[in-house]
Coordinates of C-alpha atoms and ligand atoms in Angstrom, one line a residue:
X616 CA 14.6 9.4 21.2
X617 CA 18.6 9.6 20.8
X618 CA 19.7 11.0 17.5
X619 CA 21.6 9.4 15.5
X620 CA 23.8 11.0 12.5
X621 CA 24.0 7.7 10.6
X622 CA 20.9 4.9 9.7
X623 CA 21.3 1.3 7.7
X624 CA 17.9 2.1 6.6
X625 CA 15.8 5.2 6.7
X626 CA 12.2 5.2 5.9
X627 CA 10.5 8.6 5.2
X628 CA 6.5 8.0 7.1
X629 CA 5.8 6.4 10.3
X630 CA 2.1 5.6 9.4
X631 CA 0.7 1.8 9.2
X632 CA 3.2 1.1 6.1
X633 CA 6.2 2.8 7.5
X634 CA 6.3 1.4 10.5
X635 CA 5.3 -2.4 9.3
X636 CA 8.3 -2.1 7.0
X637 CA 10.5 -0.9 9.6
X638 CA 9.3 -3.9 12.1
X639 CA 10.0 -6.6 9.7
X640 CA 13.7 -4.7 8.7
X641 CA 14.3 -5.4 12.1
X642 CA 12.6 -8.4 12.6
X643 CA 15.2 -10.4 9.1
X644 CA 18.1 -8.6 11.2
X645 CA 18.5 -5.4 9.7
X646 CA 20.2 -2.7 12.4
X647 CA 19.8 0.8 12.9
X648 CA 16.1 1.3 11.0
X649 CA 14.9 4.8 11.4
X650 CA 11.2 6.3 10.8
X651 CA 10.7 9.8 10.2
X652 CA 7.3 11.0 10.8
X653 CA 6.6 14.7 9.8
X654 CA 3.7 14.9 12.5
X655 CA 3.0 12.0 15.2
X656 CA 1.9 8.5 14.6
X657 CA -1.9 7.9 13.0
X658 CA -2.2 11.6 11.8
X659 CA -2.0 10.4 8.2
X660 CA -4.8 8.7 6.4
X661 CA -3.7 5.2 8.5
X662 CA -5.9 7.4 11.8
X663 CA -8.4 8.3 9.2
X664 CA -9.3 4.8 7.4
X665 CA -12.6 2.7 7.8
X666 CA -9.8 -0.1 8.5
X667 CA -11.7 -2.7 6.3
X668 CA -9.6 -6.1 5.6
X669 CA -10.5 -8.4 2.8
X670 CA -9.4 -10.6 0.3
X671 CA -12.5 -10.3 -2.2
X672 CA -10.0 -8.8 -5.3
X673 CA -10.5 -8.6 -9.1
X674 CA -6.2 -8.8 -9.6
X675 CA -4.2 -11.7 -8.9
X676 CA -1.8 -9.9 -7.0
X677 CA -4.1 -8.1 -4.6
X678 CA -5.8 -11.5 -4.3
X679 CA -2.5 -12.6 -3.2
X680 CA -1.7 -9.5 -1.1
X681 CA -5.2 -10.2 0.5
X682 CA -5.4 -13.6 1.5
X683 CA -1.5 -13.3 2.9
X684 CA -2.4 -10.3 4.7
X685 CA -5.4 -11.9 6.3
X686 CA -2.8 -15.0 7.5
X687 CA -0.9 -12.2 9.0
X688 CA -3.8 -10.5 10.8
X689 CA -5.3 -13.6 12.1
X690 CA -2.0 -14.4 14.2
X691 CA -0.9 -10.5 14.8
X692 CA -1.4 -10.7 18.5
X693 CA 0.2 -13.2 19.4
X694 CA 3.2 -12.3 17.4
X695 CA 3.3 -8.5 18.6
X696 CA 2.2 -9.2 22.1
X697 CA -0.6 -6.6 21.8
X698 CA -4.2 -6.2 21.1
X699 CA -5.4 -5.1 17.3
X700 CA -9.3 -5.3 17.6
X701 CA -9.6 -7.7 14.8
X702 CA -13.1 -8.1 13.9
X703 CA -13.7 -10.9 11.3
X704 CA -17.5 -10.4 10.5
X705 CA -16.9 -10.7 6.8
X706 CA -17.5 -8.3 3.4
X707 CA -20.6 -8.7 1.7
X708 CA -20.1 -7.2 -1.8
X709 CA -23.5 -6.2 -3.2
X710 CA -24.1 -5.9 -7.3
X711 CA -26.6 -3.7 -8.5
X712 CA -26.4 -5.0 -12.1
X713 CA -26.0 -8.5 -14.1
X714 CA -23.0 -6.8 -15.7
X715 CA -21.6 -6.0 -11.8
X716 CA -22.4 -9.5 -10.8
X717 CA -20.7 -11.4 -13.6
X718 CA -17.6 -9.3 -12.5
X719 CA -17.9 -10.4 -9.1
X720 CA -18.4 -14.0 -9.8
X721 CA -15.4 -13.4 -12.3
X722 CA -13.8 -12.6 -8.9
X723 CA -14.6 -15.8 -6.9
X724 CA -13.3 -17.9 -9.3
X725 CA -10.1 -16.2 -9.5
X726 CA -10.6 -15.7 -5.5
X727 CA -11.0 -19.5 -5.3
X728 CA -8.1 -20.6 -7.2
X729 CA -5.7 -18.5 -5.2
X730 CA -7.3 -20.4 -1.6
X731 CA -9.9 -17.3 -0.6
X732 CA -13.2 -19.0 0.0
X733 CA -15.1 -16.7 -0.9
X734 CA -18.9 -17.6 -2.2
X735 CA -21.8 -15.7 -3.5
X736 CA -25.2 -15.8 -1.6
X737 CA -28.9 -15.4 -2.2
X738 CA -31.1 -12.1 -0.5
X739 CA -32.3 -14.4 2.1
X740 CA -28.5 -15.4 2.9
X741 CA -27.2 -12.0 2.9
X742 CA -30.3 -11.3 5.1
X743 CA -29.0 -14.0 7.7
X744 CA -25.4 -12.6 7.3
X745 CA -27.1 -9.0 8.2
X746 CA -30.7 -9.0 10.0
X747 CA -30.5 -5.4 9.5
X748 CA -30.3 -5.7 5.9
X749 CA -32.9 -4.4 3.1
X750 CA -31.2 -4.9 -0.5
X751 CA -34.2 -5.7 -2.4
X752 CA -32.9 -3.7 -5.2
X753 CA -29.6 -5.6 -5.4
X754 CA -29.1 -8.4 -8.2
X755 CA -26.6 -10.5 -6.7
X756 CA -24.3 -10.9 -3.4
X757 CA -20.6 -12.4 -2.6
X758 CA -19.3 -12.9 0.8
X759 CA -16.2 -13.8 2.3
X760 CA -16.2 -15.0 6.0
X761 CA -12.8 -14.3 7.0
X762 CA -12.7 -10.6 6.0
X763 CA -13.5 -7.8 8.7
X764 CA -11.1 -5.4 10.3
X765 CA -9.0 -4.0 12.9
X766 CA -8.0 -0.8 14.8
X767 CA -5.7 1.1 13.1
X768 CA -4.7 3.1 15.9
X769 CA -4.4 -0.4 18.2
X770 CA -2.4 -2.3 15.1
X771 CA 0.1 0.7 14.1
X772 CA 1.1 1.0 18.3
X773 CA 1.5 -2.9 18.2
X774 CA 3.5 -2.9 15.0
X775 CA 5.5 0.6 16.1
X776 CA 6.1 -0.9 20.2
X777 CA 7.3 -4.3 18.7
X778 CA 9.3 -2.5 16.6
X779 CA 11.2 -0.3 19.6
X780 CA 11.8 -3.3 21.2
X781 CA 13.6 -5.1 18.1
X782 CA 16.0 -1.6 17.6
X783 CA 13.7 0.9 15.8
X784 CA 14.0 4.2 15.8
X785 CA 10.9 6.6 15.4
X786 CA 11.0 10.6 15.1
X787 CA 8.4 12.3 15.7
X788 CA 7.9 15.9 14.5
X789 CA 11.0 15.3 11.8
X790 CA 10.0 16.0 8.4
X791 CA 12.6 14.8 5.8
X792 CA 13.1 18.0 3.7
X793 CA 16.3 16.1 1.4
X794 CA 16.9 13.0 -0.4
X795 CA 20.4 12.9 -1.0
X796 CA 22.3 11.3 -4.1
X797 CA 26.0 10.8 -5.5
X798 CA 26.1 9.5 -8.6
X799 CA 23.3 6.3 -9.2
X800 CA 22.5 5.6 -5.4
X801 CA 21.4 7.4 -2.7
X802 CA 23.3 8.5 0.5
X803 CA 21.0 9.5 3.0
X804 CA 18.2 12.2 3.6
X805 CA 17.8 16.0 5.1
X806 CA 15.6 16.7 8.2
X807 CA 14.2 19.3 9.9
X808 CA 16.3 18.1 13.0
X809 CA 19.7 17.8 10.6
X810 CA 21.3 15.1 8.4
X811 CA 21.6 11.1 8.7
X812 CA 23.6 8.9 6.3
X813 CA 21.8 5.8 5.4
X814 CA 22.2 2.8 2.9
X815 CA 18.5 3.2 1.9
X816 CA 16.3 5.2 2.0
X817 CA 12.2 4.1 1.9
X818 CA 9.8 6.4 0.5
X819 CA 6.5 5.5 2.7
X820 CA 4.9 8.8 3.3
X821 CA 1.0 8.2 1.8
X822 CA 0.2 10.5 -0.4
X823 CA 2.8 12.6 0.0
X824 CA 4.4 10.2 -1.9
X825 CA 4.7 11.9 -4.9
X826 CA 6.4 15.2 -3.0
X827 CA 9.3 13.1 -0.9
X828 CA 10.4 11.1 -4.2
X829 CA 10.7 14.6 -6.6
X830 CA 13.4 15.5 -3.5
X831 CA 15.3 12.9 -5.1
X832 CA 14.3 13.7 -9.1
X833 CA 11.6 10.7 -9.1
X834 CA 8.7 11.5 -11.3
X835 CA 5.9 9.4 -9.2
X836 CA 2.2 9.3 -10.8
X837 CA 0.8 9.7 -7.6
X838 CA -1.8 12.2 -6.2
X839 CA -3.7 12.9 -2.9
X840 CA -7.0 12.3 -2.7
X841 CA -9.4 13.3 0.1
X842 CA -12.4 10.8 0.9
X843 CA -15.1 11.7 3.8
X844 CA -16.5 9.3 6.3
X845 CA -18.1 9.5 9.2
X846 CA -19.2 7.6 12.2
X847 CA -23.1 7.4 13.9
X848 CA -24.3 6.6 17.5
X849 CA -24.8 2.6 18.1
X850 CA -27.4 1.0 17.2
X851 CA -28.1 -2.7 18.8
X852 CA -24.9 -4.5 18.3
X853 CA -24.8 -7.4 15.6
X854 CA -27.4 -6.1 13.4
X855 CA -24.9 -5.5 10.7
X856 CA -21.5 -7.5 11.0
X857 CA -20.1 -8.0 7.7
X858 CA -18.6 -4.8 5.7
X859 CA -21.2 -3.6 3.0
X860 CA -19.5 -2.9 0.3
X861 CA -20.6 -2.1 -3.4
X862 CA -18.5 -0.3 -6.3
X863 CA -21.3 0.4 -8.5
X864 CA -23.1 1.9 -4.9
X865 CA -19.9 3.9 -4.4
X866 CA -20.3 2.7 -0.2
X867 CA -18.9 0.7 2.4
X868 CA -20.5 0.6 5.7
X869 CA -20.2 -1.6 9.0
X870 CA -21.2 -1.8 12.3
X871 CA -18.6 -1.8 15.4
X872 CA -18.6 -4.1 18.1
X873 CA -19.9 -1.3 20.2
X874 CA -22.8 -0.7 17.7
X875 CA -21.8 2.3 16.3
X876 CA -21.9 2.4 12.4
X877 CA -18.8 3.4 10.0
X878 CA -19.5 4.7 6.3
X879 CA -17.8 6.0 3.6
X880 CA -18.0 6.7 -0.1
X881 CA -15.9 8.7 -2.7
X882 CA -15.6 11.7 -4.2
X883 CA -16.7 11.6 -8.1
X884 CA -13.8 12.1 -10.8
X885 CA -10.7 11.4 -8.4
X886 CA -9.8 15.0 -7.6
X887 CA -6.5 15.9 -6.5
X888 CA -7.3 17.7 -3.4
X889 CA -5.1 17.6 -0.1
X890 CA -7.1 19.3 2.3
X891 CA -8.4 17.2 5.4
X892 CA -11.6 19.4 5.3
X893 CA -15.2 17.8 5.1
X894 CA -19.2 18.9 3.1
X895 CA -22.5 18.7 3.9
X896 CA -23.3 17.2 0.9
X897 CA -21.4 13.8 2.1
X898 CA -23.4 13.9 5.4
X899 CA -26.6 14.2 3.3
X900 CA -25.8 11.5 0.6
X901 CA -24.5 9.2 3.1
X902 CA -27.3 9.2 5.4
X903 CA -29.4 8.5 2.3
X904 CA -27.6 5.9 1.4
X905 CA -27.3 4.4 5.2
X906 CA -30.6 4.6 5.9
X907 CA -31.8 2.7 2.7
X908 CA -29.5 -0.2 3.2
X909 CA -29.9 -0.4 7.1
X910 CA -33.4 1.2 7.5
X911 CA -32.7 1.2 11.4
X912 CA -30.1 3.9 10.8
X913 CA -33.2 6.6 10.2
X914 CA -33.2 8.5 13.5
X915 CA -30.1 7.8 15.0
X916 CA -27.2 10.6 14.9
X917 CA -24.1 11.4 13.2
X918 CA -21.2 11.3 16.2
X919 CA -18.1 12.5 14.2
X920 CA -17.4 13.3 10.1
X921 CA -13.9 13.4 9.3
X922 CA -11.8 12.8 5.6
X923 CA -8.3 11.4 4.8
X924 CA -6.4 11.1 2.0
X925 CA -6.6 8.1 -0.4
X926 CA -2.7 7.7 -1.9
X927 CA -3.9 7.3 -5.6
X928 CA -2.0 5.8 -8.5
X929 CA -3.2 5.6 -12.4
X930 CA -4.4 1.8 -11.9
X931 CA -5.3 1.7 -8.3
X932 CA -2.3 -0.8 -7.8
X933 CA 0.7 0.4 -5.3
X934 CA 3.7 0.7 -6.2
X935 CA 6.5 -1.4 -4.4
X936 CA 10.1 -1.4 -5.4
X937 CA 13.8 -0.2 -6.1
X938 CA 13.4 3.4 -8.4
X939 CA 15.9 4.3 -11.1
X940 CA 18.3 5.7 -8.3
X941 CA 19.7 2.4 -6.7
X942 CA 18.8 1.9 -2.7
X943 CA 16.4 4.3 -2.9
X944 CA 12.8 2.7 -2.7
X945 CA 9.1 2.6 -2.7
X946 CA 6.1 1.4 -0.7
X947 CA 3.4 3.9 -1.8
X948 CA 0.1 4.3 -3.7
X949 CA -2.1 2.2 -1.5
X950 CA -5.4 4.3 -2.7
X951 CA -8.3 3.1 -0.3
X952 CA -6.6 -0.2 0.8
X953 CA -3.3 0.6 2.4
X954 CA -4.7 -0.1 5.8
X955 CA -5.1 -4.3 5.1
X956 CA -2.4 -4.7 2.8
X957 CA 0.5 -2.9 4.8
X958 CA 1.3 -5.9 7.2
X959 CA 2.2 -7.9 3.9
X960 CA 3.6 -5.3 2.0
X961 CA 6.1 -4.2 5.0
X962 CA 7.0 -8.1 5.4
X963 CA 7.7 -8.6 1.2
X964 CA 10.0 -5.4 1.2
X965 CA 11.5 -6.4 4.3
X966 CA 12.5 -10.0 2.9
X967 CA 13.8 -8.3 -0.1
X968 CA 16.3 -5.7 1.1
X969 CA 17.4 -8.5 4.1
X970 CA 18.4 -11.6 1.4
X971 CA 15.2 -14.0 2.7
X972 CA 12.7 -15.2 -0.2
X973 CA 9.9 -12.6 -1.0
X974 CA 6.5 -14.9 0.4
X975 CA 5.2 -13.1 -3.0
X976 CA 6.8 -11.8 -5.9
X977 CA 5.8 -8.3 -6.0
X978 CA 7.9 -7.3 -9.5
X979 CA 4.9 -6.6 -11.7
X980 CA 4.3 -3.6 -8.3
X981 CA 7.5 -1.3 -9.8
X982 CA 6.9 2.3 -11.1
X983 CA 8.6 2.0 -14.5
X984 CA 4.6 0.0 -15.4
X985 CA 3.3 3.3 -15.9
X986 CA 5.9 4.1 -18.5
X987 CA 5.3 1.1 -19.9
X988 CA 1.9 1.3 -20.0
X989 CA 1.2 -2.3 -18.0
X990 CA -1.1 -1.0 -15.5
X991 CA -3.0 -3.6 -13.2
X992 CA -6.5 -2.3 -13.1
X993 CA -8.3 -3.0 -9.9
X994 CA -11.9 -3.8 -10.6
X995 CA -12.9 -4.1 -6.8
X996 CA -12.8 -0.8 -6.0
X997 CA -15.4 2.0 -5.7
Ligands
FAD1225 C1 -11.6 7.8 4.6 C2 -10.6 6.6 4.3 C3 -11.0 5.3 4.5 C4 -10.1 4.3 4.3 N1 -10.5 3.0 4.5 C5 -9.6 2.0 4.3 C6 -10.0 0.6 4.6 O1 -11.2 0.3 5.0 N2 -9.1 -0.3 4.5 C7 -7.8 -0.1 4.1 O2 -7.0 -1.0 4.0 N3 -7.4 1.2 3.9 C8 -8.3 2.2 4.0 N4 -7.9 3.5 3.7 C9 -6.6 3.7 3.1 C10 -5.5 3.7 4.2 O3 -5.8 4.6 5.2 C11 -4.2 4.0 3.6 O4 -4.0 3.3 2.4 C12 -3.0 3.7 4.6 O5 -3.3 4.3 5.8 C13 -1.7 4.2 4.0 O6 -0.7 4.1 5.0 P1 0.6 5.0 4.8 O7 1.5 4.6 5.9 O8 1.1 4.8 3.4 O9 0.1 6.5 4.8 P2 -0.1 7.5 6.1 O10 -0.8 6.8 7.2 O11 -0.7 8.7 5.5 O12 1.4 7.7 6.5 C14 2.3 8.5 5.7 C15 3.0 9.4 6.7 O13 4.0 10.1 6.0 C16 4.2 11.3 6.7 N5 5.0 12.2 5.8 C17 4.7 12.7 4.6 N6 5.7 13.4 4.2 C18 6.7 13.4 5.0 C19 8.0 13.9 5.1 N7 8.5 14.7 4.1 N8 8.8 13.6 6.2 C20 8.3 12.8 7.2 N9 7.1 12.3 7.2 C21 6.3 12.5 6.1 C22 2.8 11.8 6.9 O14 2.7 12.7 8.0 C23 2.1 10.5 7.3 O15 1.9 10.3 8.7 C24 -8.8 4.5 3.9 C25 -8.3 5.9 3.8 C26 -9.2 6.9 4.0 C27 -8.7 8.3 3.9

């Protein structure tokens, strides 16, 4: 990849929210976007991810961010000319409590208001939804059809070969070691392969986030945050399409096309911790957990246990937006839902620093909320 000495906009991250940013940059016509990437493309948390997609939120603006991210999914092929594996088998959120149900029916009627069709369902419903299903325990169940996923490695090489084509460039190996200022605004960065000039500069890395704005005297409230997951051998396809998901269960799970199933849950206490490195005692609680919910889970094995890091913030919320040095920006904090939200995120901050009409007004999404103590807590997460 030639190297260029000057950028119109340099974004610091080339996983799933780097590189959708730098594809719509392009795409509202603006030149010479270039993504530095420390190590190679999906080695951040974007490879790591369960990949889920839904817009079952508890905040009006993830709501928002859902549904308008699920428009963008739904058409994503044909726009980028590649596949994505989207899978749209739905979420089924499962409450354990009255209290955890009332907050979920809370949700649909804030889900319904903003167009997500979201509905709850009965046991026998949910049991139609997934055959494999034994929730006897549960008190109540919401579902939303048009949730599922994709593959994060298939959309970020979509997204990143689109973005080639339209004038990107994307480093590989280049770690950006200096943000530089002069006076209010910021000039360009420092790499490990030498200097660029740029009009602005993105801060995109994950949860690293916190690390690349300090180079520039930002105080993020960001930290890393490693969650396991881990993946079994297939059992029959179709016996569990939707996502299960509950926050008072602490667990998502779902089944692949190919049958194999995909699990997670987090850590207690939200410890800063950025090691990649992975414990017996998730494989252990997992597997309990799996094998109560989908009883034909019991002898099947465990194919591959990995962890990534969750890019955590005080509320849960991300934080998208100019910082108090002018041009130099934000698109960080995504916690466990940076995956799903990235295509719309990239778009809004695109339209933004091109002149075209934000699709959503992301304002209440800028840092200074900490400071002033306005934090959008995030029910619908575990
Ligand atoms: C176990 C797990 C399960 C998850 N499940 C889901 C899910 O179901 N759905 C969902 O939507 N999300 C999920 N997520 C969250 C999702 O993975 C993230 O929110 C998303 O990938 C964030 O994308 P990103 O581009 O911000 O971060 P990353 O993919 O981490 O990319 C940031 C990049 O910045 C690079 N970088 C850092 N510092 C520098 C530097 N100084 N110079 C150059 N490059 C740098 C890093 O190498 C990294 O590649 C999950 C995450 C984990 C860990």
């Amino acid at each position: 990849m030639e190297w260029k000495n000057r950028a119109d906009v340099v974004i610091v991250g080339g996983g799933i929210v780097g590189i959708t940013t730098a594809y719509y940059l392009a795409r509202f016509g603006r030149r010479d976007v270039v993504v530095l990437e420390k190590n190679t493309v999906c080695s951040g948390s974007t490879g790591r991810c369960g990949a889920g997609i839904r817009a079952q939120w508890g905040t009006e603006m993830n709501c928002r961010l859902g549904i308008a991210a699920l428009d963008i999914f739904e058409n994503l092929e044909d726009e980028l000319g590649m596949p994505i594996g989207l899978n749209q088998g739905g979420y089924l959120l499962i409450a354990y409590s009255e209290r955890e149900f009332d907050n979920l029916r809370k949700g649909i009627e804030l889900q319904r208001g903003l167009g997500i069709m979201s509905r709850t369902v009965t046991l026998a419903e949910a049991r139609e939804i997934c055959p494999a299903l034994d929730a006897s325990d549960a008190v109540g169940f919401t579902y939303h059809a048009r949730d599922g996923h994709a593959d994060p490695f298939l959309t970020s090489f979509a997204y990143l070969e689109a973005a080639k084509k339209l004038g990107v460039s994307y480093h590989r190996k280049t770690e950006c070691t200096g943000i530089t200022v002069k006076g209010d605004a910021v000039t360009g960065v420092d790499t490990t392969k030498g200097h660029i000039d740029a009009d602005v500069v993105i801060n995109c890395s994950g949860a690293y986030s916190q690390i690349v704005a300090k180079l520039a005297g930002i105080d993020l409230p960001n930290w890393g945050e490693r969650h396991e997951i881990m993946i079994t051998e297939p059992v029959e396809p179709g016996v569990c399409p939707p996502m299960l998901m509950s926050f008072s269960g602490n667990y998502y799970i779902q089944q692949r096309p190919h049958g194999s199933i995909i699990c997670g849950m987090s850590p207690s206490g939200h410890p800063q911790d950025f090691s990649n490195g992975t414990t017996w005692q998730f494989i252990t609680e997992m597997s309990r957990v799996l094998n109560k919910l989908l009883p034909v889970t019991k002898e099947i094995r465990v194919v591959r246990h990995w962890a990534g890091l969750y890019d955590m913030t005080p509320d849960g919320s991300p934080i998208i937006g100019e910082t108090d040095i002018k041009k130099f920006y934000h698109s960080t904090g995504y916690s466990g839902h940076g995956f799903m939200l990235a295509p719309i995120a990239g778009k809004v901050l695109a339209q933004q620093l091109t002149q075209v009409t934000p699709d959503i007004d992301l304002r209440v999404l800028d840092y200074r909320r900490f400071a002033r103590g306005e934090l959008i807590m995030e029910p619908n997460i575990t």
